[in-house]
Coordinates of C-alpha atoms and ligand atoms in Angstrom, one line a residue:
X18 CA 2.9 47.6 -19.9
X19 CA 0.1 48.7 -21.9
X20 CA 0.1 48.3 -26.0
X21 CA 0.4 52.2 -26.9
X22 CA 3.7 52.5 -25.0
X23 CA 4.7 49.1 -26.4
X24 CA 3.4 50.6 -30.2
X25 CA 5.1 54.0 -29.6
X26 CA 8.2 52.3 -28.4
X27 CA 8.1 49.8 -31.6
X28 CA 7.7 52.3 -33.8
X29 CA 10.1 55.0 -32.2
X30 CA 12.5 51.9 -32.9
X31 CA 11.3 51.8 -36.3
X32 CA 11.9 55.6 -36.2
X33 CA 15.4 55.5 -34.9
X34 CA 16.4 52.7 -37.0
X35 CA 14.6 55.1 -39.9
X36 CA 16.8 57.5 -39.0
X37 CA 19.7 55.7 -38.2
X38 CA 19.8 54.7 -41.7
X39 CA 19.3 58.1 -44.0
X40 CA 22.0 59.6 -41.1
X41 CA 24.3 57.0 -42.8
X42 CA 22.9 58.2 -45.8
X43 CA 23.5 61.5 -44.8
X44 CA 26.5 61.2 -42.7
X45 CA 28.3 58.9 -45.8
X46 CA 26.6 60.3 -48.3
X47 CA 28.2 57.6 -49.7
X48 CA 27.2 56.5 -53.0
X49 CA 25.0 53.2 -51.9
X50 CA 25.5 51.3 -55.3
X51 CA 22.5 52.1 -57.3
X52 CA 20.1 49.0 -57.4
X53 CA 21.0 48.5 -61.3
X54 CA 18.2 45.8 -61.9
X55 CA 16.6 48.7 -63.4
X56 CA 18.0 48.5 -67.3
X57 CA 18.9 52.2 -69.0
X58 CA 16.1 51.0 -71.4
X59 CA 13.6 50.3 -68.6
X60 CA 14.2 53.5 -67.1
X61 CA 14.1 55.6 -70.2
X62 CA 10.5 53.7 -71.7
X63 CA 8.1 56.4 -70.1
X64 CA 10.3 59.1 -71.7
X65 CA 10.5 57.2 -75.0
X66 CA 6.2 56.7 -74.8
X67 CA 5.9 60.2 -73.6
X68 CA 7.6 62.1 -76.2
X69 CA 6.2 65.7 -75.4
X70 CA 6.6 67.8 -72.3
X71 CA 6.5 71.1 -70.7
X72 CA 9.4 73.3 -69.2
X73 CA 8.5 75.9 -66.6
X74 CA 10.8 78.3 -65.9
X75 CA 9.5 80.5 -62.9
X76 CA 11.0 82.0 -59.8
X77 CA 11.5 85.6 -58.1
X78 CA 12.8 87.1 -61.8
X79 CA 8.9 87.0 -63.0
X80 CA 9.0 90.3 -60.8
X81 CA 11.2 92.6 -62.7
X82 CA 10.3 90.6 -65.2
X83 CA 13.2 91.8 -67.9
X84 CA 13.2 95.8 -67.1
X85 CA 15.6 96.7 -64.1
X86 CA 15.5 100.7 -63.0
X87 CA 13.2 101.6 -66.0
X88 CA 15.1 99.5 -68.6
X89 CA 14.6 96.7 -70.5
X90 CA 17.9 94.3 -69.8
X91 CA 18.6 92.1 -72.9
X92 CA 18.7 88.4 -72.5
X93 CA 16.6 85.9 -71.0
X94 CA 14.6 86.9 -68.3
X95 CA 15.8 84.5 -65.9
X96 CA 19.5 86.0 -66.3
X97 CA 18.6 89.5 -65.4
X98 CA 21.0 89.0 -61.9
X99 CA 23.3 88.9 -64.2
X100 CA 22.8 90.8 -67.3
X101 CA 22.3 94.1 -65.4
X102 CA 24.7 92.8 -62.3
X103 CA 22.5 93.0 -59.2
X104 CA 24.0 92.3 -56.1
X105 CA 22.8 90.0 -54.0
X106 CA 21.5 91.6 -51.2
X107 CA 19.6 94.3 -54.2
X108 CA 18.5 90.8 -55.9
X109 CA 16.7 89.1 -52.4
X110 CA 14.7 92.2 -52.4
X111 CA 12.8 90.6 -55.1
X112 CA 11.8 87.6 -53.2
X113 CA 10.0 90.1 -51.0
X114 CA 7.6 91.2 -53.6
X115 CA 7.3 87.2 -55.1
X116 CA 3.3 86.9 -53.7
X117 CA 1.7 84.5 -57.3
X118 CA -2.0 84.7 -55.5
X119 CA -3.2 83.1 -59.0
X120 CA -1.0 80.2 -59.1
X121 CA -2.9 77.0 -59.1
X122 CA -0.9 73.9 -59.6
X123 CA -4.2 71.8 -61.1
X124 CA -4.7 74.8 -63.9
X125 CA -1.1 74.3 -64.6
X126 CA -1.0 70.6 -65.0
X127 CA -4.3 70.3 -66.8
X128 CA -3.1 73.1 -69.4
X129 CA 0.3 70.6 -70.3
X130 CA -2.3 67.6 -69.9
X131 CA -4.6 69.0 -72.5
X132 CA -1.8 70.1 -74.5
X133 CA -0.9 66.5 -75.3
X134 CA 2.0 66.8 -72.5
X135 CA 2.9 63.9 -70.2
X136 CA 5.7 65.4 -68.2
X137 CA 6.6 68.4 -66.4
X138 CA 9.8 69.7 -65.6
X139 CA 9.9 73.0 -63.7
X140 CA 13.0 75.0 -62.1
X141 CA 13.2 74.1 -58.9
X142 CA 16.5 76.1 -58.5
X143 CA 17.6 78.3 -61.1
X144 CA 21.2 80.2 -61.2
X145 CA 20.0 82.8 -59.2
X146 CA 19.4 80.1 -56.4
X147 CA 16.2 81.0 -55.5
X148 CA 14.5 77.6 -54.2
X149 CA 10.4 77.2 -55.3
X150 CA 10.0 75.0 -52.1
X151 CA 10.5 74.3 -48.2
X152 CA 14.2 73.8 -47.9
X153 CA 15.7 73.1 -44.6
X154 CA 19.0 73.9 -45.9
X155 CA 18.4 77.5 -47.0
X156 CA 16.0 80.7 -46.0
X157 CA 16.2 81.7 -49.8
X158 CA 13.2 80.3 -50.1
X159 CA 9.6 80.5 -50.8
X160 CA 8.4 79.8 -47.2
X161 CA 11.0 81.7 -45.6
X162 CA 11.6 84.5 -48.1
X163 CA 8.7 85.3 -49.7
X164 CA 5.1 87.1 -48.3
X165 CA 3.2 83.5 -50.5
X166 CA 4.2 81.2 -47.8
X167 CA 2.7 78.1 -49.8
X168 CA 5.3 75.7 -51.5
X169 CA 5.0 75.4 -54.7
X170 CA 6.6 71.9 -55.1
X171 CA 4.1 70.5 -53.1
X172 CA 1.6 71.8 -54.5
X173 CA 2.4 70.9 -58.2
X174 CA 3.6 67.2 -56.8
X175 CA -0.1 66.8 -55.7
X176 CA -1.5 67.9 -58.8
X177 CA 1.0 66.0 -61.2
X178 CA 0.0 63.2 -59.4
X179 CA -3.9 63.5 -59.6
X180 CA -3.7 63.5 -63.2
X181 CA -1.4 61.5 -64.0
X182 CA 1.5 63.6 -65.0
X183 CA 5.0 62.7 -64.5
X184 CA 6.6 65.4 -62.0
X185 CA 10.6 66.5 -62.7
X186 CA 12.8 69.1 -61.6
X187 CA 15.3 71.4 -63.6
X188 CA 17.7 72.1 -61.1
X189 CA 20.9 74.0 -61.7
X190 CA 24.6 73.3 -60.5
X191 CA 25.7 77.4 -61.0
X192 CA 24.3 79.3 -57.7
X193 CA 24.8 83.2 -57.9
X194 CA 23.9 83.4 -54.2
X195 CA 25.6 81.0 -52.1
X196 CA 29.0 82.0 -50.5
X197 CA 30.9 78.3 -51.8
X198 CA 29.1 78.9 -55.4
X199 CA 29.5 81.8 -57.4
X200 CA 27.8 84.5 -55.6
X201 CA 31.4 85.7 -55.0
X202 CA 32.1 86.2 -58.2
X203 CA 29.9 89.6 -58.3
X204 CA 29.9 91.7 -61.1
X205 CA 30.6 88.7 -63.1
X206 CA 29.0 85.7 -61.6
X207 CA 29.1 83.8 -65.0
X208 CA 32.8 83.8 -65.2
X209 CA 33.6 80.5 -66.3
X210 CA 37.1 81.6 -65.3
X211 CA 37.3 82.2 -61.9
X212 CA 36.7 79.2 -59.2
X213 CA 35.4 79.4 -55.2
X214 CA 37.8 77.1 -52.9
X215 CA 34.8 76.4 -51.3
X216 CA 33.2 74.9 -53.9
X217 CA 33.2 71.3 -53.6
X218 CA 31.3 72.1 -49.8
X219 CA 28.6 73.5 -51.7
X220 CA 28.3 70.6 -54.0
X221 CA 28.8 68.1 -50.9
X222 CA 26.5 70.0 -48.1
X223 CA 24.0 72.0 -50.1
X224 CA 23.7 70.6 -53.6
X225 CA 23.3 67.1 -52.7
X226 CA 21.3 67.7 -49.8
X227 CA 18.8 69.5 -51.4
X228 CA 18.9 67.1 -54.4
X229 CA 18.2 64.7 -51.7
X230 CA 15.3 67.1 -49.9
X231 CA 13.5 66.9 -53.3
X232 CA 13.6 63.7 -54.4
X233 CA 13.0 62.3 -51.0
X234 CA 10.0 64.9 -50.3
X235 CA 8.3 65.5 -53.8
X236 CA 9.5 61.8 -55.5
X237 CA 9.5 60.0 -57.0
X238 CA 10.7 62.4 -59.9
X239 CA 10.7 61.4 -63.6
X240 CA 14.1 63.3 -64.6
X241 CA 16.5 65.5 -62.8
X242 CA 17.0 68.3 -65.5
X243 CA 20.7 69.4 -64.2
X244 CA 22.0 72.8 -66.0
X245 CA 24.7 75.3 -65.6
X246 CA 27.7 72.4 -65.4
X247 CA 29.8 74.9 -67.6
X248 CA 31.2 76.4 -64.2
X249 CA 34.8 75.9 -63.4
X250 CA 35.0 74.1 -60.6
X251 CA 32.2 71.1 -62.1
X252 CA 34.3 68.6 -63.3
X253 CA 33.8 65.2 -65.2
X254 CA 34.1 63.0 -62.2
X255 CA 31.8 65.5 -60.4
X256 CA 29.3 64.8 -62.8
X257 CA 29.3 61.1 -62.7
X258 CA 29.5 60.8 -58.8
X259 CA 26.7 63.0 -59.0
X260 CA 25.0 60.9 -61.5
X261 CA 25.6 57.8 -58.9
X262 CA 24.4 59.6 -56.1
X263 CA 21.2 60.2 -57.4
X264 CA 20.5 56.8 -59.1
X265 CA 21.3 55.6 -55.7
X266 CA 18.7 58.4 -54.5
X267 CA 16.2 57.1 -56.6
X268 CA 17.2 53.9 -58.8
X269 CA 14.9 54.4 -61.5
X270 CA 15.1 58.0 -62.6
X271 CA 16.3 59.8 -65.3
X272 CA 19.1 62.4 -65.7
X273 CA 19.7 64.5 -67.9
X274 CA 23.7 65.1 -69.9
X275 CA 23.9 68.2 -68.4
X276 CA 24.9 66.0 -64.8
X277 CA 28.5 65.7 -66.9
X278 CA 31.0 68.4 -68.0
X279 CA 30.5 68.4 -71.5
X280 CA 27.5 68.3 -73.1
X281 CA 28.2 65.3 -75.2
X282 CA 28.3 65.0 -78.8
X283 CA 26.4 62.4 -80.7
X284 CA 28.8 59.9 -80.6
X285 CA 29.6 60.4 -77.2
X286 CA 26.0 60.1 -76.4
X287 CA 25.5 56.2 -77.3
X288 CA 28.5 54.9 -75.4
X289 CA 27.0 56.4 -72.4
X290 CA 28.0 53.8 -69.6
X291 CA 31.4 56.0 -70.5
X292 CA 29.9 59.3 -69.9
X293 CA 27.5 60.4 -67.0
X294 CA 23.7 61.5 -68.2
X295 CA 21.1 59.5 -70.2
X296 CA 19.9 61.4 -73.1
X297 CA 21.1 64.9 -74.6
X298 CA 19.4 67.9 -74.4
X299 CA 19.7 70.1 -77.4
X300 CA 18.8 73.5 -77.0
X301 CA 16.6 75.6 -79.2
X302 CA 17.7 74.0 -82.0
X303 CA 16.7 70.2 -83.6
X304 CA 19.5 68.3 -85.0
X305 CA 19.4 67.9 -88.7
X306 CA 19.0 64.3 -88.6
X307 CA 18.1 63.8 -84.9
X308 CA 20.9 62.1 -82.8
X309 CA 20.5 58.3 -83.6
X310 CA 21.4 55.5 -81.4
X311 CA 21.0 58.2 -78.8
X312 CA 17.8 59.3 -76.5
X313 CA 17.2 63.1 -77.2
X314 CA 15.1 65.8 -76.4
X315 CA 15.0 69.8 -77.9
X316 CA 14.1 72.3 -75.4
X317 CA 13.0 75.3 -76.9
X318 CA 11.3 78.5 -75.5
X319 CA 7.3 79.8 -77.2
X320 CA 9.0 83.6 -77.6
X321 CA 12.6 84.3 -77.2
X322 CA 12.6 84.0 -73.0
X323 CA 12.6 81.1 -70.8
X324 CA 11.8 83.4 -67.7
X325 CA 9.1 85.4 -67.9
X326 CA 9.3 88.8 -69.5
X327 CA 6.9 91.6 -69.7
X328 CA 7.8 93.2 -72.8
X329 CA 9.0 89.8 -75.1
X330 CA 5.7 89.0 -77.7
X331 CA 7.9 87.5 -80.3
X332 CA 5.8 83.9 -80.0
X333 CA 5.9 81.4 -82.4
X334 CA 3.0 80.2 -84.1
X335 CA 1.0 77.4 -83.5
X336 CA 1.9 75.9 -86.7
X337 CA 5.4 76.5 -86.2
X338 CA 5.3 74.9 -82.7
X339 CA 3.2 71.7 -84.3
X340 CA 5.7 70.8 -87.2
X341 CA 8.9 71.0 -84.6
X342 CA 6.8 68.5 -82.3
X343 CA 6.6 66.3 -85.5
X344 CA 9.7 66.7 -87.1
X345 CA 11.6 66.5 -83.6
X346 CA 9.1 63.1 -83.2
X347 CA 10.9 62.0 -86.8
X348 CA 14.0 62.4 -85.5
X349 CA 13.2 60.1 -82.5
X350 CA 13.1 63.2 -80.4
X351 CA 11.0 64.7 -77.5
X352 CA 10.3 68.2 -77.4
X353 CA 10.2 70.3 -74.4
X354 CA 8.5 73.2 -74.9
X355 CA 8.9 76.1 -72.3
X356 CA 6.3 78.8 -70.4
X357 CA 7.5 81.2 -68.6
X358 CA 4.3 82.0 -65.3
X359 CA 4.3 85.5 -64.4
X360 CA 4.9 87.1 -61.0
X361 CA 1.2 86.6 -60.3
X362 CA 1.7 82.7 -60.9
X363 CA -0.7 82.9 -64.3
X364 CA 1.5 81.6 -67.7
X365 CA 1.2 84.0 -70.2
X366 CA -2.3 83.6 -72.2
X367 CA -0.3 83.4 -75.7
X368 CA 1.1 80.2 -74.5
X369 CA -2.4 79.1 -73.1
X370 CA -4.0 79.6 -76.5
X371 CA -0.8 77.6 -78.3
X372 CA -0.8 74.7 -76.2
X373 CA -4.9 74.6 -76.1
X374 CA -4.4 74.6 -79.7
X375 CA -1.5 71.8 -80.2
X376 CA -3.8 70.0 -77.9
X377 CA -6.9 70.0 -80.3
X378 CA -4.3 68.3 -82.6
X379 CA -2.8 66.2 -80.1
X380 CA -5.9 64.8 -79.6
X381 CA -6.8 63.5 -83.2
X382 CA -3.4 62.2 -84.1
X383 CA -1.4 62.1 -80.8
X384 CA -1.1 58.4 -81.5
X385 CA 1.4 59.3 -84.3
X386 CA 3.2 60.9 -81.5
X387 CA 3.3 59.1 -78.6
X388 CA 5.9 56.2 -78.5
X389 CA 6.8 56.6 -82.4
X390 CA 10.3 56.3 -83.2
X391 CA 12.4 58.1 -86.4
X392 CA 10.9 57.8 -89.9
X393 CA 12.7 55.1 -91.9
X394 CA 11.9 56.8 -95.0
X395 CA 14.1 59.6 -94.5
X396 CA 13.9 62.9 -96.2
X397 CA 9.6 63.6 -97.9
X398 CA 9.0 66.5 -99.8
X399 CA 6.0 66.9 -97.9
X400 CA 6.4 66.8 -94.1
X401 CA 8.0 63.8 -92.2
X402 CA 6.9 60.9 -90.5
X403 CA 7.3 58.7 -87.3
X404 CA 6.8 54.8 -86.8
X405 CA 5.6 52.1 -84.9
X406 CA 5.7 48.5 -85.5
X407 CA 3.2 47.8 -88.5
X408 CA 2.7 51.3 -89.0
X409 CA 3.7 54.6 -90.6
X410 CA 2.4 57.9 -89.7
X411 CA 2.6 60.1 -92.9
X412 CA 2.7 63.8 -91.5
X413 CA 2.0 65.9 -94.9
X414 CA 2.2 69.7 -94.3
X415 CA 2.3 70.5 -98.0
X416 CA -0.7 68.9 -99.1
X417 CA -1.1 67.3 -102.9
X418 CA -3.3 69.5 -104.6
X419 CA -3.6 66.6 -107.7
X420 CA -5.3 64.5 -105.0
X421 CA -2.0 62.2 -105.4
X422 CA 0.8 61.5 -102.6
X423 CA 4.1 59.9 -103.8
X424 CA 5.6 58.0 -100.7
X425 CA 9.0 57.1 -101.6
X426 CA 11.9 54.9 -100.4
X427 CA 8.8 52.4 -99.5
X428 CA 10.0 48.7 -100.3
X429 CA 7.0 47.6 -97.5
X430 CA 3.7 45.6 -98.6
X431 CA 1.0 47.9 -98.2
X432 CA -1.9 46.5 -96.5
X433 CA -4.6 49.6 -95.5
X434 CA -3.9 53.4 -95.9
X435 CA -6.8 55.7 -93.8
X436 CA -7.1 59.3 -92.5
X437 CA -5.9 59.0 -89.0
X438 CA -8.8 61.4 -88.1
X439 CA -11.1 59.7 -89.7
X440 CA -12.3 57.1 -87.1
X441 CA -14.0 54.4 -89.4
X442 CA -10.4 54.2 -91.3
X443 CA -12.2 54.2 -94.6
X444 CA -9.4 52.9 -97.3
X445 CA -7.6 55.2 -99.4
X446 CA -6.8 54.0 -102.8
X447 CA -2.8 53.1 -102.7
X448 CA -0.9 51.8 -106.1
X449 CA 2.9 50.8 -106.5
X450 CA 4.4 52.8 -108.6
X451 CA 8.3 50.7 -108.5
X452 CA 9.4 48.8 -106.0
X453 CA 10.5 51.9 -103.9
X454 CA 7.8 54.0 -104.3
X455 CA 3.6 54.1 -104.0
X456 CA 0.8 56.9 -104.3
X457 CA -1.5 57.4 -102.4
X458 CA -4.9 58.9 -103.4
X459 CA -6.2 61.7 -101.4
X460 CA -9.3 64.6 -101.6
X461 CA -7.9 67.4 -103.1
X462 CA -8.5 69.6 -99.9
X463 CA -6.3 69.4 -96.8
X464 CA -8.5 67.9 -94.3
X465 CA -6.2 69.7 -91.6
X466 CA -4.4 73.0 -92.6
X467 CA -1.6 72.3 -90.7
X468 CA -0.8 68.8 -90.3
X469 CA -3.0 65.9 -92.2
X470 CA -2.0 62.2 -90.5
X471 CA -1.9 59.2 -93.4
X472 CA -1.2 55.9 -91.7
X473 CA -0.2 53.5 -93.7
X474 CA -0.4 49.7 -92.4
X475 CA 2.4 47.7 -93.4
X476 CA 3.8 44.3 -93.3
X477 CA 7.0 44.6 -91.6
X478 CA 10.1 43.1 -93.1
Ligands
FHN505 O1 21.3 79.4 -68.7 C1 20.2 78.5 -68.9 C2 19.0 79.2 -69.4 O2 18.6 80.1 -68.4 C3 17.9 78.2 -69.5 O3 17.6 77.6 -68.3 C4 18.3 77.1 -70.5 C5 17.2 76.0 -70.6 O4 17.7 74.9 -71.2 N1 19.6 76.5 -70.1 C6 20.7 77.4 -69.8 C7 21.3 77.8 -71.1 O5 21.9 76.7 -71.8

């Protein structure tokens, strides 16, 4: 018997036993117990380092792109199925005019990459259901619904992983177009009041498998970005078999709180072996004084849309955009900032010019980002400031004119204080002025407009 039958036959054992093994997985489902000798800490340490990401929120409503029949529908763009209650077979119709020629997953990545970025998490389903890649488990997609043809997972999986960019996927519970979901609930398919019988098939045979489609085809993933739990028919024990599911999927990601019913409060947060999800998401806001004993990260749109929309130029500013990264940083935050591709697959210049932008800065001072923790000199009247062992990072947006900078609520022995731009870390003059507080001596000009670093070498306590 020659050695290629011999191979093929080995390996088509291989294969069967292969498959014999994720059709248990499959047929079970079962939750396999997740391989816990991955610690919540170990799995969360990337996400602590990274601190600052991307949200991309794109999919076939870039094509009305906020006006339906002539108007403008109010909300954000990626609700207009139901702001201006399409039907479903009227909303497909958009998947056959979803052709982004321009996309190109490298631009994408290396525009978050130079932003200072170190993770993306893009929608791979939103509530309208659409799916942005080859699913086996549904023609409402890309492949099979669209004239593009080219699967836009993949494509960005390939590119995340050339340069180094950790690859996650929103993905959201609420489905507006399948049967067992809440497609039946046309006009109102957000009616947190109504429930489908069939509900808990989709969540068994079409939520979970394609959960398990992406993670096993495009992983491994950094987070799974759940959203839209506030539907009736999720429940609390839902959310944590789901959460077990997909640890057992993939032992060392990271889920989001939005996997559980309620999107916990601090407290709830820190005990979380109670409650399913590992860090809270916030949601265009920042939390006063962060969420401590908690991971946390504020997600938060460039203009008021997290879909794209043609006629929304209400941006923020760069500035603006630069003190929330710090302030969320000071707060022992990450911030995940959104862009919102158009229909042609391009993401909106205003945001391109931003994130360049925050990446010039990034670049000078991202180490006073990146795997800093919350100031422990609370409130400064002149900006904030993040941490790491042996160092402070003093963020001053309101520049002393006199030259002098009054550092309070700093016990610490002073060792150096420099210009974190300035590379040869020439000393600034620092004198106590009480055992709480120093100064600092400084030019009288902001060397940066918008954000001048101070590090401050200390000997810790
Ligand atoms: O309804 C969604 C919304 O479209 C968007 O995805 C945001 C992003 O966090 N989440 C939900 C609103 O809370």
């Amino acid at each position: 018997m020659n050695r290629q039958i011999l191979v093929t036959i080995f390996t088509t054992l291989c294969l069967f036993a292969a498959l014999g093994c994720s059709q248990i997985m499959d047929k079970s489902r079962g939750l396999q117990k997740p391989d816990r000798t991955l610690s919540k800490d170990e799995r969360m340490e990337w996400f602590r380092e990274a601190r600052f990401g991307m949200f991309i929120h794109w999919g076939i409503y870039s094509v009305p792109a906020g006006i339906y029949k002539g108007e403008q529908v109010r909300g954000a763009g990626e609700w207009i199925m139901e702001r201006a209650v399409i039907p479903v077979d009227q909303y497909e119709q958009f998947a056959k005019q979803f052709n982004p020629i321009k996309f190109d997953a490298d631009q994408w990545v290396q525009i978050a990459k130079n932003a200072g970025m170190k993770y993306i998490v893009i929608t791979s389903k939103h509530h309208d259901g659409f799916c942005l890649w080859d699913s086996k488990y549904t023609d409402y997609d890309i492949i099979d619904a669209t004239p593009f043809k080219r699967d836009i997972l993949a494509e960005l999986a390939q590119a995340c992983k050339k340069h180094g960019i950790k690859l996650c996927f929103y993905h959201s519970i609420m489905d507006w177009h399948h049967p067992d979901a809440q497609a039946p609930f046309y006009p109102l398919y957000n009616d947190s009041n109504k429930s489908n019988p069939n509900f808990d098939r989709y969540v068994e045979y079409h939520l979970k498998a394609q959960l398990q489609e992406l993670i096993q085809n495009y992983g491994p993933l950094g987070i799974l970005w759940f959203d839209g739990e506030w539907v009736k028919d999720w429940s609390r024990e839902m959310g944590w078999d789901m959460f077990e599911y997909v640890l057992s999927l993939q032992p060392d990601i990271i889920i989001n709180n939005r996997v559980g019913k309620i999107r916990m409060k601090t407290s709830e947060l820190s005990q979380s072996e109670e409650f399913a999800g590992d860090y809270g998401t916030p949601e265009q806001q920042i939390p006063p004084t962060g969420l401590p004993g908690a991971d946390w990260e504020t997600c938060m749109t460039m203009n008021n849309t997290w879909g794209y929309k043609s006629h929304d130029h209400n941006w923020k500013s760069t500035e603006d955009l630069l003190v929330k990264l710090v302030d969320i940083a000071s707060k022992g935050g990450n911030f995940l900032l959104n862009v919102g591709p158009t229909d042609e697959g391009l993401i909106p210049q205003p945001s391109v010019e931003r994130l360049a932008a925050m990446g010039e800065w990034m670049k000078v001072n991202g180490e006073s980002i990146y795997g800093t923790t919350a100031s422990p000199l609370g409130k400064v009247p002149w900006g904030r400031c993040t941490t790491k062992p042996g160092k402070l990072y003093l963020h001053v947006f309101n520049w002393p004119t006199d030259g002098k900078l009054n550092v309070p609520n700093l016990t610490n022995k002073v060792r150096k204080a420099y210009l974190l731009a300035d590379k040869k870390h020439s000393k600034l003059p620092v004198r106590r002025i009480n055992e709480n507080e120093i100064v600092v001596t400084v030019s009288n000009e902001a060397p940066d407009t918008i954000n001048t670093v101070i590090v401050l070498e200390i000997k810790n306590k």
